[in-house]
Short mmCIF file of C-alpha atoms in Angstrom, two decimals:
data_model
loop_
_atom_site.label_atom_id
_atom_site.label_comp_id
_atom_site.label_asym_id
_atom_site.label_seq_id
_atom_site.Cartn_x
_atom_site.Cartn_y
_atom_site.Cartn_z
CA UNK X 1 -9.76 -5.05 -17.23
CA UNK X 2 -11.56 -8.37 -17.08
CA UNK X 3 -10.64 -10.35 -14.03
CA UNK X 4 -10.29 -14.06 -14.81
CA UNK X 5 -12.89 -16.36 -13.37
CA UNK X 6 -11.71 -18.54 -10.53
CA UNK X 7 -11.69 -19.24 -6.90
CA UNK X 8 -10.01 -19.85 -3.73
CA UNK X 9 -6.92 -21.21 -2.71
CA UNK X 10 -5.10 -23.28 -0.51
CA UNK X 11 -4.95 -25.28 2.60
CA UNK X 12 -5.74 -28.34 4.04
CA UNK X 13 -5.51 -28.10 7.60
CA UNK X 14 -6.56 -30.61 10.01
CA UNK X 15 -6.98 -30.51 13.66
CA UNK X 16 -4.96 -32.36 16.22
CA UNK X 17 -7.58 -33.00 18.85
CA UNK X 18 -9.12 -36.44 19.29
CA UNK X 19 -12.83 -36.96 19.76
CA UNK X 20 -14.10 -38.50 23.00
CA UNK X 21 -14.49 -42.25 22.79
CA UNK X 22 -18.25 -42.13 23.20
CA UNK X 23 -18.50 -39.72 20.24
CA UNK X 24 -16.28 -41.69 17.88
CA UNK X 25 -17.92 -42.79 14.64
CA UNK X 26 -18.09 -46.48 13.87
CA UNK X 27 -18.13 -48.10 10.43
CA UNK X 28 -17.31 -46.42 7.13
CA UNK X 29 -20.51 -45.49 5.34
CA UNK X 30 -21.77 -44.38 1.95
CA UNK X 31 -23.11 -40.81 1.86
CA UNK X 32 -26.50 -40.54 3.59
CA UNK X 33 -29.47 -40.66 1.21
CA UNK X 34 -31.08 -37.57 2.73
CA UNK X 35 -29.64 -34.30 1.44
CA UNK X 36 -27.34 -32.41 3.75
CA UNK X 37 -27.90 -28.67 4.06
CA UNK X 38 -25.19 -26.08 4.73
CA UNK X 39 -26.09 -22.56 5.84
CA UNK X 40 -23.67 -19.66 6.27
CA UNK X 41 -24.04 -18.66 9.91
CA UNK X 42 -21.60 -15.73 9.76
CA UNK X 43 -19.21 -14.29 7.19
CA UNK X 44 -16.45 -11.78 7.89
CA UNK X 45 -13.46 -10.40 6.06
CA UNK X 46 -12.30 -7.98 3.41
CA UNK X 47 -12.33 -10.71 0.76
CA UNK X 48 -15.98 -11.66 1.19
CA UNK X 49 -18.33 -8.70 1.75
CA UNK X 50 -21.85 -9.68 2.75
CA UNK X 51 -23.58 -11.53 -0.05
CA UNK X 52 -20.41 -12.29 -2.03
CA UNK X 53 -19.79 -15.87 -0.81
CA UNK X 54 -22.01 -18.86 -1.57
CA UNK X 55 -22.02 -22.53 -0.54
CA UNK X 56 -23.58 -25.40 -2.49
CA UNK X 57 -23.79 -29.14 -1.75
CA UNK X 58 -23.37 -31.75 -4.48
CA UNK X 59 -26.38 -33.86 -5.43
CA UNK X 60 -24.75 -37.04 -4.09
CA UNK X 61 -23.61 -35.54 -0.74
CA UNK X 62 -19.95 -36.28 -1.51
CA UNK X 63 -18.72 -32.67 -1.59
CA UNK X 64 -19.60 -29.03 -1.14
CA UNK X 65 -18.29 -25.96 -2.94
CA UNK X 66 -17.55 -22.41 -1.85
CA UNK X 67 -17.72 -19.66 -4.47
CA UNK X 68 -16.60 -16.04 -3.98
CA UNK X 69 -17.41 -13.05 -6.18
CA UNK X 70 -15.28 -10.22 -4.73
CA UNK X 71 -12.06 -11.85 -3.52
CA UNK X 72 -9.01 -10.05 -4.97
CA UNK X 73 -5.66 -8.96 -3.48
CA UNK X 74 -3.28 -6.70 -5.41
CA UNK X 75 -0.13 -4.64 -5.04
CA UNK X 76 1.83 -2.16 -7.12
CA UNK X 77 0.63 0.53 -9.50
CA UNK X 78 -1.97 2.68 -7.77
CA UNK X 79 -3.09 -0.05 -5.36
CA UNK X 80 -3.90 0.89 -1.78
CA UNK X 81 -1.51 -0.66 0.78
CA UNK X 82 -4.50 -2.39 2.43
CA UNK X 83 -5.40 -4.10 -0.88
CA UNK X 84 -2.33 -6.33 -0.61
CA UNK X 85 -4.11 -8.59 1.91
CA UNK X 86 -7.63 -9.99 1.72
CA UNK X 87 -9.18 -12.58 4.00
CA UNK X 88 -12.44 -14.38 4.59
CA UNK X 89 -13.83 -16.23 7.61
CA UNK X 90 -16.86 -18.44 6.99
CA UNK X 91 -18.79 -20.04 9.84
CA UNK X 92 -20.95 -22.81 8.40
CA UNK X 93 -23.91 -24.57 10.00
CA UNK X 94 -23.90 -28.11 8.60
CA UNK X 95 -27.18 -30.03 8.94
CA UNK X 96 -26.21 -33.73 8.81
CA UNK X 97 -28.80 -36.53 8.65
CA UNK X 98 -29.24 -38.31 11.97
CA UNK X 99 -26.91 -41.27 12.50
CA UNK X 100 -24.05 -39.95 10.36
CA UNK X 101 -20.93 -37.88 10.79
CA UNK X 102 -18.46 -36.43 8.29
CA UNK X 103 -14.84 -35.39 7.79
CA UNK X 104 -13.02 -33.45 5.07
CA UNK X 105 -11.12 -36.03 3.03
CA UNK X 106 -9.56 -33.64 0.51
CA UNK X 107 -9.90 -30.16 -0.92
CA UNK X 108 -9.37 -28.81 -4.43
CA UNK X 109 -8.25 -25.18 -4.67
CA UNK X 110 -8.14 -23.21 -7.88
CA UNK X 111 -7.27 -19.65 -8.69
CA UNK X 112 -5.56 -17.20 -10.99
CA UNK X 113 -2.43 -15.13 -10.40
CA UNK X 114 -0.98 -12.27 -12.46
CA UNK X 115 2.42 -11.49 -10.98
CA UNK X 116 5.03 -9.18 -12.52
CA UNK X 117 8.72 -10.18 -12.43
CA UNK X 118 9.93 -9.68 -8.86
CA UNK X 119 6.45 -9.87 -7.30
CA UNK X 120 5.12 -12.75 -5.20
CA UNK X 121 1.92 -13.95 -3.56
CA UNK X 122 0.68 -16.45 -1.00
CA UNK X 123 -2.62 -18.17 -0.43
CA UNK X 124 -3.32 -19.58 3.03
CA UNK X 125 -6.28 -21.55 4.27
CA UNK X 126 -7.42 -23.61 7.23
CA UNK X 127 -10.58 -25.20 8.52
CA UNK X 128 -11.71 -26.59 11.82
CA UNK X 129 -14.76 -27.59 13.83
CA UNK X 130 -16.07 -25.18 16.42
CA UNK X 131 -14.43 -25.91 19.77
CA UNK X 132 -11.31 -27.53 18.31
CA UNK X 133 -8.35 -26.54 20.54
CA UNK X 134 -5.89 -26.12 17.67
CA UNK X 135 -5.87 -25.33 13.98
CA UNK X 136 -3.25 -26.17 11.37
CA UNK X 137 -2.95 -24.40 8.05
CA UNK X 138 -1.23 -24.73 4.71
CA UNK X 139 0.23 -22.01 2.51
CA UNK X 140 0.90 -22.00 -1.22
CA UNK X 141 3.44 -19.51 -2.58
CA UNK X 142 3.88 -18.13 -6.10
CA UNK X 143 6.57 -15.94 -7.66
CA UNK X 144 6.51 -13.74 -10.71
CA UNK X 145 6.62 -13.73 -13.60
CA UNK X 146 3.39 -15.71 -13.41
CA UNK X 147 0.27 -15.32 -15.54
CA UNK X 148 -1.91 -18.41 -15.34
CA UNK X 149 -4.50 -20.46 -13.47
CA UNK X 150 -3.27 -22.53 -10.57
CA UNK X 151 -4.70 -25.59 -8.86
CA UNK X 152 -3.74 -27.48 -5.72
CA UNK X 153 -5.26 -30.60 -4.16
CA UNK X 154 -4.69 -31.41 -0.51
CA UNK X 155 -5.38 -34.97 0.64
CA UNK X 156 -5.61 -36.34 4.16
CA UNK X 157 -4.73 -39.93 5.07
CA UNK X 158 -7.76 -41.88 6.24
CA UNK X 159 -6.23 -42.50 9.66
CA UNK X 160 -5.69 -38.76 10.11
CA UNK X 161 -9.25 -37.64 9.31
CA UNK X 162 -10.96 -35.65 12.03
CA UNK X 163 -14.66 -36.36 12.34
CA UNK X 164 -17.43 -34.08 13.50
CA UNK X 165 -18.68 -35.24 16.92
CA UNK X 166 -21.71 -37.51 16.79
CA UNK X 167 -24.87 -36.12 18.32
CA UNK X 168 -23.41 -32.64 18.85
CA UNK X 169 -23.87 -29.59 16.61
CA UNK X 170 -20.44 -28.08 15.89
CA UNK X 171 -20.21 -25.35 13.28
CA UNK X 172 -17.54 -25.71 10.62
CA UNK X 173 -15.13 -22.81 10.08
CA UNK X 174 -13.17 -22.03 6.92
CA UNK X 175 -10.51 -19.29 6.99
CA UNK X 176 -8.69 -18.15 3.86
CA UNK X 177 -6.23 -15.37 3.07
CA UNK X 178 -4.53 -13.88 0.01
CA UNK X 179 -1.40 -11.72 0.14
CA UNK X 180 0.43 -10.04 -2.74
CA UNK X 181 3.82 -8.35 -2.51
CA UNK X 182 5.16 -6.07 -5.24
CA UNK X 183 8.70 -6.99 -4.18
CA UNK X 184 11.25 -5.76 -6.70
CA UNK X 185 8.75 -5.49 -9.57
CA UNK X 186 8.31 -2.27 -11.52
CA UNK X 187 6.34 -0.05 -9.11
CA UNK X 188 4.24 1.24 -12.00
CA UNK X 189 2.84 -2.25 -12.67
CA UNK X 190 0.12 -4.11 -10.77
CA UNK X 191 0.24 -7.72 -9.58
CA UNK X 192 -2.81 -9.54 -8.26
CA UNK X 193 -4.18 -12.86 -7.06
CA UNK X 194 -7.84 -13.73 -6.91
CA UNK X 195 -10.34 -16.21 -5.55
CA UNK X 196 -13.01 -14.31 -7.43
CA UNK X 197 -15.36 -16.27 -9.68
CA UNK X 198 -17.18 -13.92 -12.01
CA UNK X 199 -19.36 -16.63 -13.58
CA UNK X 200 -19.53 -19.21 -10.79
CA UNK X 201 -17.89 -21.94 -12.90
CA UNK X 202 -14.83 -22.38 -10.68
CA UNK X 203 -15.21 -23.10 -6.97
CA UNK X 204 -13.21 -24.42 -4.07
CA UNK X 205 -14.35 -28.01 -3.54
CA UNK X 206 -14.30 -29.82 -0.19
CA UNK X 207 -14.70 -33.60 -0.55
CA UNK X 208 -16.51 -35.38 2.26
CA UNK X 209 -15.95 -38.75 3.93
CA UNK X 210 -18.81 -40.32 5.88
CA UNK X 211 -19.16 -42.68 8.84
CA UNK X 212 -22.07 -44.09 10.78
CA UNK X 213 -22.41 -42.92 14.37
CA UNK X 214 -22.72 -45.51 17.16
CA UNK X 215 -26.30 -46.47 17.87
CA UNK X 216 -27.48 -45.29 21.24
#
């Protein structure tokens, strides 16, 4: 069976902690002219075996994408009970040009779900800077019958953006999870949800906002 090409799903989760006054960014800025670089420091989870997740930064520094190649949760039929939940934890090292800081302004999530009548699924995601005392998350739910792509965009009000501390390296963490429940569907049938992108054309997109850091 060919698994449809797609990607990740859902969240926008923003942190409640405030940055110290001396680390607060100042004026709104255009994206820095120097390219930002994002490296995957660590990757863990049943939905993203080593080598199956990739990160790419847009040419204009306004966004970055995350693409998965083995992210699939399923239930029913001959599925293993453990296959009903898949998760991925990415720890990203973001190299930002000096004098700038960033926040996540919005995120676009796309995916595909094939759910039999009576089955359901959820996609949950969150992100936070290393050292943040709390993490919020958002969940998207789907019920069968469902056989289609899905897309969700999560926006954050400008006043609620949480900025990376100026002058301090804080890794950026993205946590995602897929769950599928067979529910009352025919036990001989299989339902699934995927963040898998077999051709790399569909990715989760995180849109960046930029500010200038205070001059020392």
